[in-house]
């Protein structure tokens, strides 16, 4: 990796690598163990069904149902790859790493069959309701034929959101253990979409970005970090939704009535761009967004949004319903918090992190079954519903749940000055790495009321 991909913003706090942290017996360790069992119960080949089918290859297993049988198919595979990486780092489970490498090899095969860098499982619906290969929408977009809504682009359900998940999984596999094939596949896919973006003028780009695009700006920024090729950071900066991000740069809270989780990944992307370029505006927008969401749009458990949408600031009492606090929102807000803490380690950041992690993320998994919630309702008497491990639902929150519960040792230790941790962990020596000592690596998660190192049994 060339020096051009190195961060321009010095990080003032650095976490102990997840692979150097092991969880002691606790509710956190139980959550990870249950989640790893769930991950290993899933079939990579079922997730890969459409990838192979649309590449002209015979699928090896039947497709999953739920969202994986809709036009958003493939999003779960990206989450699954990242979750396998995290589970390997957290536990050392060799099967997780083997599966991730297997998936990368299959995606490389699908990409080679298509000859243009593209691969994918996402679909589009025809007028008669049939689902076909969704790749055809991108040449249409390049010709300026853009029919874009909040979650639909030319008949496909948030296709760039899904593509972002492919990128994230591939880049995570490459970063974790140097799988060069994963980076090659990501570069090929990035090159394909580079041509799509290059064909659009500024207004056409904004039209396309009206449809949810996940954190694809973060993916291009991270690809720059892992390759040093400046073309990727230039593209990352161009993927900027003026309607939502412009006011945040200007320090204006106009979030009400926007779909919440559509927006958070965009700010994670701006945070990464700030780190890699040193430009102030992306960082200011990310900080302002975090301050407004956590201080004026969030519930006591750290979650946000009612029926998936932001509401007017400081109006929580009007929004105690059966559909509050989508898990994906908090999953992404914690990612954003980790970036901000790296720039300026402040206790308020990890007060929020701990509160949301314990009260929302931990509550979003059923430790008896490994199922996940979509919403955590705060209306009195409302039921909290979990996916079943044998159900083919594969909502977005199943995907983010796979990741959240693979890494409960994350950010428990780091180079910072906060005094204690509420997660029972121990730093460990990793072969080939220097021994970690407590004076150098101090816990960075703390309780706002008391310090505790004891296991929660």
Coordinates of C-alpha atoms in Angstrom, one line a residue:
X1 CA 0.0 0.0 0.0
X2 CA 1.4 3.3 -1.0
X3 CA 1.8 6.3 1.3
X4 CA -0.9 8.2 -0.6
X5 CA -3.4 6.0 1.1
X6 CA -2.2 6.9 4.6
X7 CA -4.4 9.0 6.9
X8 CA -3.8 12.7 7.0
X9 CA -5.7 13.1 10.3
X10 CA -3.6 11.8 13.2
X11 CA -5.6 9.4 15.3
X12 CA -5.3 10.2 19.0
X13 CA -6.8 6.9 20.1
X14 CA -6.1 3.5 18.6
X15 CA -8.0 0.3 19.6
X16 CA -6.2 -3.0 20.5
X17 CA -6.7 -5.2 17.5
X18 CA -9.7 -7.5 17.9
X19 CA -7.6 -10.6 17.3
X20 CA -5.6 -9.7 20.5
X21 CA -8.7 -9.6 22.7
X22 CA -10.5 -12.6 24.1
X23 CA -13.7 -12.5 26.1
X24 CA -13.9 -14.0 29.5
X25 CA -17.2 -15.9 30.5
X26 CA -19.9 -13.3 30.3
X27 CA -23.1 -12.4 28.5
X28 CA -20.8 -10.9 25.8
X29 CA -18.9 -14.1 25.3
X30 CA -22.2 -16.0 25.2
X31 CA -23.5 -13.7 22.5
X32 CA -20.5 -14.2 20.4
X33 CA -20.6 -18.0 20.8
X34 CA -24.3 -18.1 19.9
X35 CA -23.7 -15.9 16.9
X36 CA -20.7 -18.0 15.6
X37 CA -23.0 -21.1 15.8
X38 CA -25.6 -19.2 13.8
X39 CA -23.0 -18.1 11.2
X40 CA -21.7 -21.6 10.7
X41 CA -25.3 -22.9 10.3
X42 CA -25.7 -20.8 7.2
X43 CA -24.8 -22.0 3.7
X44 CA -22.4 -19.9 1.7
X45 CA -23.6 -21.6 -1.5
X46 CA -27.2 -20.6 -0.8
X47 CA -26.1 -17.0 -0.5
X48 CA -24.1 -17.4 -3.7
X49 CA -27.0 -18.8 -5.7
X50 CA -27.8 -15.7 -7.7
X51 CA -24.2 -14.7 -8.1
X52 CA -23.5 -17.9 -10.0
X53 CA -26.9 -18.0 -11.8
X54 CA -26.5 -14.5 -13.2
X55 CA -22.9 -15.2 -14.2
X56 CA -24.1 -18.2 -16.3
X57 CA -22.9 -20.8 -13.8
X58 CA -25.0 -23.6 -12.2
X59 CA -25.9 -22.7 -8.6
X60 CA -24.7 -25.2 -6.1
X61 CA -27.6 -24.8 -3.7
X62 CA -31.1 -23.3 -3.6
X63 CA -31.5 -19.6 -2.9
X64 CA -32.5 -18.4 0.5
X65 CA -36.0 -16.8 1.0
X66 CA -37.0 -13.5 2.4
X67 CA -35.1 -10.5 1.3
X68 CA -32.6 -12.8 -0.4
X69 CA -35.3 -13.8 -2.9
X70 CA -36.1 -10.2 -3.7
X71 CA -34.2 -7.7 -5.8
X72 CA -32.0 -6.8 -2.8
X73 CA -30.5 -10.3 -3.0
X74 CA -26.8 -10.4 -2.1
X75 CA -26.8 -7.8 0.6
X76 CA -26.6 -10.6 3.2
X77 CA -23.5 -12.2 1.7
X78 CA -21.6 -8.9 2.2
X79 CA -22.6 -8.8 5.9
X80 CA -21.8 -12.5 6.2
X81 CA -18.3 -12.0 4.9
X82 CA -17.6 -9.2 7.3
X83 CA -19.2 -11.2 10.2
X84 CA -16.9 -14.2 9.3
X85 CA -13.9 -11.9 9.5
X86 CA -14.9 -10.4 12.8
X87 CA -15.7 -13.9 14.3
X88 CA -12.3 -15.2 13.2
X89 CA -10.6 -12.2 14.8
X90 CA -12.6 -12.4 18.0
X91 CA -12.4 -16.2 18.5
X92 CA -9.8 -17.6 16.1
X93 CA -12.3 -20.0 14.6
X94 CA -10.5 -21.3 11.5
X95 CA -13.8 -22.3 9.8
X96 CA -14.8 -18.7 9.6
X97 CA -11.7 -17.8 7.8
X98 CA -12.0 -20.8 5.4
X99 CA -15.5 -19.8 4.5
X100 CA -14.6 -16.2 3.8
X101 CA -11.8 -17.3 1.5
X102 CA -14.1 -19.8 -0.2
X103 CA -16.7 -17.0 -0.9
X104 CA -14.0 -14.7 -2.3
X105 CA -12.9 -17.5 -4.7
X106 CA -16.5 -18.0 -5.9
X107 CA -17.0 -14.2 -6.4
X108 CA -13.8 -14.1 -8.4
X109 CA -15.1 -17.0 -10.6
X110 CA -18.4 -15.1 -11.2
X111 CA -16.5 -11.9 -12.0
X112 CA -14.3 -13.7 -14.5
X113 CA -17.3 -15.2 -16.2
X114 CA -18.8 -11.7 -16.8
X115 CA -15.6 -10.1 -18.3
X116 CA -16.3 -6.5 -17.3
X117 CA -15.5 -6.4 -13.6
X118 CA -19.2 -6.7 -12.5
X119 CA -20.6 -9.5 -10.4
X120 CA -23.8 -9.5 -8.4
X121 CA -26.9 -11.1 -7.1
X122 CA -29.2 -8.1 -7.1
X123 CA -32.2 -8.2 -9.4
X124 CA -34.8 -6.1 -11.0
X125 CA -38.5 -6.6 -11.3
X126 CA -40.1 -6.8 -14.7
X127 CA -43.6 -5.5 -15.4
X128 CA -45.0 -9.0 -14.9
X129 CA -43.3 -9.3 -11.5
X130 CA -40.6 -11.6 -12.5
X131 CA -37.1 -11.0 -11.1
X132 CA -34.2 -11.0 -13.5
X133 CA -30.5 -10.1 -13.4
X134 CA -30.3 -6.5 -12.1
X135 CA -27.0 -5.6 -13.9
X136 CA -29.0 -4.3 -16.8
X137 CA -30.0 -1.2 -14.9
X138 CA -26.5 0.2 -14.9
X139 CA -26.1 0.7 -18.6
X140 CA -29.5 2.4 -18.5
X141 CA -28.3 4.7 -15.8
X142 CA -25.2 5.5 -17.9
X143 CA -27.5 6.5 -20.7
X144 CA -29.2 9.0 -18.4
X145 CA -32.3 6.8 -18.0
X146 CA -32.7 7.2 -14.2
X147 CA -35.9 6.4 -12.4
X148 CA -34.9 6.9 -8.8
X149 CA -36.9 6.9 -5.5
X150 CA -36.0 6.4 -1.9
X151 CA -35.5 2.6 -2.3
X152 CA -35.9 2.0 -6.0
X153 CA -33.5 2.5 -8.9
X154 CA -34.9 1.5 -12.3
X155 CA -36.8 -1.4 -10.7
X156 CA -34.2 -2.6 -8.3
X157 CA -34.3 -2.3 -4.5
X158 CA -31.4 0.0 -3.4
X159 CA -28.8 -1.6 -5.7
X160 CA -25.9 0.6 -4.6
X161 CA -26.7 -0.2 -1.0
X162 CA -26.2 -3.9 -1.9
X163 CA -23.0 -3.2 -3.9
X164 CA -21.6 -1.4 -0.8
X165 CA -22.0 -4.6 1.2
X166 CA -20.0 -6.6 -1.5
X167 CA -17.2 -4.0 -1.2
X168 CA -17.2 -4.0 2.6
X169 CA -16.9 -7.8 2.8
X170 CA -14.1 -8.0 0.2
X171 CA -12.1 -5.2 1.8
X172 CA -12.5 -6.6 5.2
X173 CA -11.2 -10.0 4.1
X174 CA -8.2 -8.3 2.4
X175 CA -7.5 -6.2 5.4
X176 CA -7.8 -9.0 7.9
X177 CA -5.3 -11.5 6.5
X178 CA -4.0 -10.1 3.3
X179 CA -6.2 -12.1 0.8
X180 CA -4.9 -10.6 -2.4
X181 CA -7.7 -12.1 -4.5
X182 CA -10.3 -10.2 -2.4
X183 CA -8.6 -6.9 -3.2
X184 CA -8.4 -7.8 -6.9
X185 CA -12.1 -8.6 -7.0
X186 CA -12.9 -5.4 -5.2
X187 CA -10.8 -3.3 -7.7
X188 CA -12.5 -5.0 -10.6
X189 CA -16.0 -4.1 -9.2
X190 CA -14.8 -0.6 -8.4
X191 CA -13.6 -0.1 -11.9
X192 CA -17.0 -1.2 -13.3
X193 CA -18.9 1.3 -11.2
X194 CA -16.3 4.0 -11.8
X195 CA -17.5 3.9 -15.4
X196 CA -21.1 4.2 -14.3
X197 CA -20.4 7.3 -12.2
X198 CA -18.2 8.8 -14.9
X199 CA -21.0 8.7 -17.4
X200 CA -23.2 11.0 -15.2
X201 CA -23.2 14.7 -15.0
X202 CA -23.6 16.3 -11.6
X203 CA -27.4 16.5 -11.8
X204 CA -27.8 12.9 -13.0
X205 CA -25.5 11.8 -10.2
X206 CA -27.8 13.6 -7.7
X207 CA -30.8 11.9 -9.3
X208 CA -29.2 8.5 -8.8
X209 CA -28.2 9.3 -5.2
X210 CA -31.8 9.9 -4.4
X211 CA -31.9 6.1 -4.0
X212 CA -30.3 4.6 -0.9
X213 CA -26.7 3.9 -1.7
X214 CA -25.4 2.7 1.7
X215 CA -21.9 3.7 2.4
X216 CA -20.4 3.2 -1.0
X217 CA -18.5 6.5 -0.6
X218 CA -16.8 4.8 2.4
X219 CA -16.0 1.8 0.2
X220 CA -14.1 3.9 -2.3
X221 CA -12.3 5.8 0.4
X222 CA -11.3 2.5 2.0
X223 CA -10.2 1.1 -1.4
X224 CA -7.9 4.2 -1.6
X225 CA -6.5 3.4 1.8
X226 CA -5.8 -0.2 0.8
X227 CA -4.3 0.6 -2.6
X228 CA -3.0 4.1 -2.5
X229 CA -4.6 4.8 -5.9
X230 CA -5.9 8.4 -5.8
X231 CA -8.7 7.8 -8.3
X232 CA -10.6 6.0 -5.7
X233 CA -10.6 8.9 -3.2
X234 CA -11.6 11.3 -5.9
X235 CA -14.6 9.1 -6.6
X236 CA -15.4 8.8 -2.9
X237 CA -15.6 12.6 -2.6
X238 CA -17.9 12.9 -5.7
X239 CA -20.5 10.5 -4.2
X240 CA -22.1 13.3 -2.1
X241 CA -25.8 13.6 -1.6
X242 CA -26.3 17.3 -1.7
X243 CA -29.8 17.2 -0.3
X244 CA -28.9 15.5 3.0
X245 CA -25.2 16.2 3.4
X246 CA -25.1 19.9 2.3
X247 CA -27.1 21.1 5.4
X248 CA -24.9 19.0 7.7
X249 CA -21.7 20.6 6.3
X250 CA -23.5 24.0 7.0
X251 CA -24.3 22.8 10.6
X252 CA -28.0 22.7 10.0
X253 CA -30.3 19.9 11.3
X254 CA -32.8 19.1 8.6
X255 CA -33.0 15.4 9.3
X256 CA -36.7 15.2 10.1
X257 CA -38.6 12.9 7.7
X258 CA -35.5 11.4 6.2
X259 CA -35.0 7.6 6.4
X260 CA -32.5 7.3 9.3
X261 CA -30.3 4.4 8.3
X262 CA -30.1 5.6 4.7
X263 CA -28.2 8.6 6.1
X264 CA -25.8 7.2 8.7
X265 CA -23.5 5.3 6.3
X266 CA -23.1 8.4 4.2
X267 CA -21.6 10.1 7.3
X268 CA -19.4 7.2 8.1
X269 CA -18.1 7.7 4.5
X270 CA -17.5 11.4 5.2
X271 CA -15.6 10.5 8.4
X272 CA -13.3 8.2 6.5
X273 CA -12.8 10.8 3.7
X274 CA -11.8 13.3 6.4
X275 CA -9.3 10.9 7.9
X276 CA -7.7 10.2 4.5
X277 CA -7.7 13.7 3.0
X278 CA -7.5 16.0 6.1
X279 CA -10.3 18.1 4.6
X280 CA -12.3 19.8 7.3
X281 CA -15.8 19.9 5.9
X282 CA -16.4 16.1 5.9
X283 CA -15.2 15.8 9.5
X284 CA -17.4 18.8 10.6
X285 CA -20.4 17.3 9.0
X286 CA -19.8 13.9 10.7
X287 CA -19.3 15.5 14.1
X288 CA -22.4 17.7 13.8
X289 CA -24.5 14.8 12.6
X290 CA -23.4 12.7 15.6
X291 CA -24.1 15.5 18.1
X292 CA -27.6 16.1 16.7
X293 CA -28.6 12.5 16.4
X294 CA -27.3 11.4 19.9
X295 CA -28.4 14.6 21.6
X296 CA -31.7 15.4 19.9
X297 CA -33.0 12.4 18.0
X298 CA -32.2 9.4 20.2
X299 CA -34.0 7.4 22.8
X300 CA -32.7 6.5 26.2
X301 CA -31.3 3.2 25.0
X302 CA -29.2 4.9 22.3
X303 CA -31.3 4.0 19.4
X304 CA -33.0 6.4 17.1
X305 CA -35.9 6.9 14.6
X306 CA -39.6 6.0 14.7
X307 CA -40.8 3.6 11.9
X308 CA -37.3 4.0 10.5
X309 CA -37.5 7.8 10.0
X310 CA -36.0 10.7 11.9
X311 CA -38.5 13.1 13.4
X312 CA -38.2 16.7 14.6
X313 CA -35.5 17.2 17.2
X314 CA -36.4 16.9 20.9
X315 CA -39.8 15.3 20.3
X316 CA -39.1 11.8 21.7
X317 CA -42.2 11.8 23.8
X318 CA -44.4 12.0 20.7
X319 CA -42.7 8.9 19.2
X320 CA -43.0 6.1 21.7
X321 CA -44.4 3.5 19.3
X322 CA -44.2 -0.2 18.5
X323 CA -41.6 0.5 15.7
X324 CA -38.7 2.5 17.4
X325 CA -35.0 1.9 17.2
X326 CA -34.0 -0.1 14.1
X327 CA -30.9 -2.1 15.0
X328 CA -29.0 -1.1 11.8
X329 CA -29.2 2.6 12.9
X330 CA -27.3 1.9 16.1
X331 CA -24.9 -0.5 14.4
X332 CA -23.9 2.3 12.1
X333 CA -24.0 5.0 14.8
X334 CA -21.4 3.0 16.7
X335 CA -19.2 2.8 13.7
X336 CA -19.4 6.5 13.4
X337 CA -18.6 6.9 17.1
X338 CA -15.5 4.9 16.7
X339 CA -14.2 7.3 14.0
X340 CA -14.9 10.3 16.1
X341 CA -13.3 8.9 19.2
X342 CA -10.1 8.2 17.2
X343 CA -9.9 11.9 16.3
X344 CA -10.6 13.2 19.8
X345 CA -11.0 10.8 22.7
X346 CA -13.8 12.3 24.8
X347 CA -15.7 10.5 27.5
X348 CA -19.1 11.6 26.1
X349 CA -18.4 9.5 22.9
X350 CA -18.0 6.3 24.8
X351 CA -20.7 7.1 27.3
X352 CA -23.0 6.9 24.3
X353 CA -21.1 3.9 22.8
X354 CA -21.5 1.9 26.0
X355 CA -25.1 2.9 26.5
X356 CA -26.2 2.0 23.0
X357 CA -24.1 -1.2 22.9
X358 CA -25.4 -2.6 26.2
X359 CA -29.0 -1.4 26.0
X360 CA -29.7 -1.7 22.3
X361 CA -27.2 -4.0 20.5
X362 CA -27.1 -6.6 23.3
X363 CA -30.9 -6.5 23.5
X364 CA -31.2 -7.1 19.7
X365 CA -30.0 -10.7 19.9
X366 CA -32.0 -13.6 21.4
X367 CA -29.2 -15.5 23.2
X368 CA -31.3 -18.7 23.3
X369 CA -31.8 -18.9 19.5
X370 CA -29.4 -16.5 17.9
X371 CA -32.2 -14.6 16.3
X372 CA -32.2 -10.8 15.8
X373 CA -34.6 -7.9 16.2
X374 CA -35.5 -5.4 13.5
X375 CA -37.0 -2.9 15.9
X376 CA -36.6 -2.5 19.7
X377 CA -40.0 -1.0 20.5
X378 CA -40.2 1.5 23.4
X379 CA -43.9 1.7 23.6
X380 CA -45.2 0.1 26.9
X381 CA -46.5 -3.4 26.2
X382 CA -45.1 -3.7 22.7
X383 CA -43.6 -7.1 21.9
X384 CA -40.0 -7.4 20.8
X385 CA -39.9 -9.8 17.9
X386 CA -36.8 -11.8 16.8
X387 CA -36.0 -13.6 13.6
X388 CA -35.9 -17.3 13.9
X389 CA -32.6 -19.0 13.1
X390 CA -34.4 -21.4 10.7
X391 CA -36.4 -18.6 9.1
X392 CA -35.4 -17.2 5.7
X393 CA -36.1 -13.5 6.5
X394 CA -32.6 -11.9 6.0
X395 CA -33.7 -8.4 6.8
X396 CA -31.0 -5.7 6.9
X397 CA -30.9 -6.1 10.7
X398 CA -30.1 -9.8 10.4
X399 CA -27.1 -8.8 8.4
X400 CA -25.9 -6.1 10.8
X401 CA -26.8 -8.4 13.7
X402 CA -24.4 -11.0 12.3
X403 CA -21.6 -8.4 12.5
X404 CA -22.6 -6.8 15.8
X405 CA -22.5 -10.1 17.8
X406 CA -19.2 -11.3 16.3
X407 CA -17.1 -8.6 17.9
X408 CA -18.0 -7.7 21.5
X409 CA -14.4 -7.4 22.4
X410 CA -14.0 -4.5 20.0
X411 CA -12.9 -1.2 21.5
X412 CA -12.6 -2.7 25.0
X413 CA -8.9 -1.8 25.1
X414 CA -7.0 1.0 23.4
X415 CA -4.5 3.8 23.7
X416 CA -6.6 6.2 25.7
X417 CA -6.9 7.5 29.2
X418 CA -10.4 6.5 30.3
X419 CA -10.1 4.4 33.4
X420 CA -12.1 1.2 33.2
X421 CA -14.1 -1.3 31.1
X422 CA -17.5 -2.8 31.7
X423 CA -16.8 -5.7 29.3
X424 CA -14.8 -8.5 30.9
X425 CA -11.9 -9.1 28.6
X426 CA -8.2 -9.8 28.7
X427 CA -5.5 -8.8 26.2
X428 CA -3.6 -11.8 24.9
X429 CA -0.3 -12.3 23.2
X430 CA -0.5 -13.1 19.5
X431 CA 2.3 -15.1 17.9
X432 CA 4.7 -12.8 16.1
X433 CA 3.5 -9.7 17.9
X434 CA 4.8 -8.0 21.0
X435 CA 3.3 -8.8 24.4
X436 CA 0.5 -6.4 25.3
X437 CA 0.8 -4.8 28.7
X438 CA -2.0 -3.1 30.7
X439 CA -0.1 0.2 31.2
X440 CA 0.2 0.7 27.4
X441 CA -3.2 -0.6 26.4
X442 CA -5.9 0.7 28.7
X443 CA -9.6 0.0 28.6
X444 CA -11.6 2.7 26.7
X445 CA -15.2 1.6 27.4
X446 CA -16.3 3.0 30.8
X447 CA -19.4 3.3 32.8
X448 CA -20.8 6.7 33.5
X449 CA -21.8 5.6 37.0
X450 CA -19.2 3.0 38.1
X451 CA -16.2 1.0 36.9
X452 CA -16.5 -2.7 36.7
X453 CA -14.1 -5.4 35.4
X454 CA -16.2 -8.3 36.8
X455 CA -17.9 -10.7 34.4
X456 CA -21.6 -10.3 34.0
X457 CA -22.9 -13.8 34.6

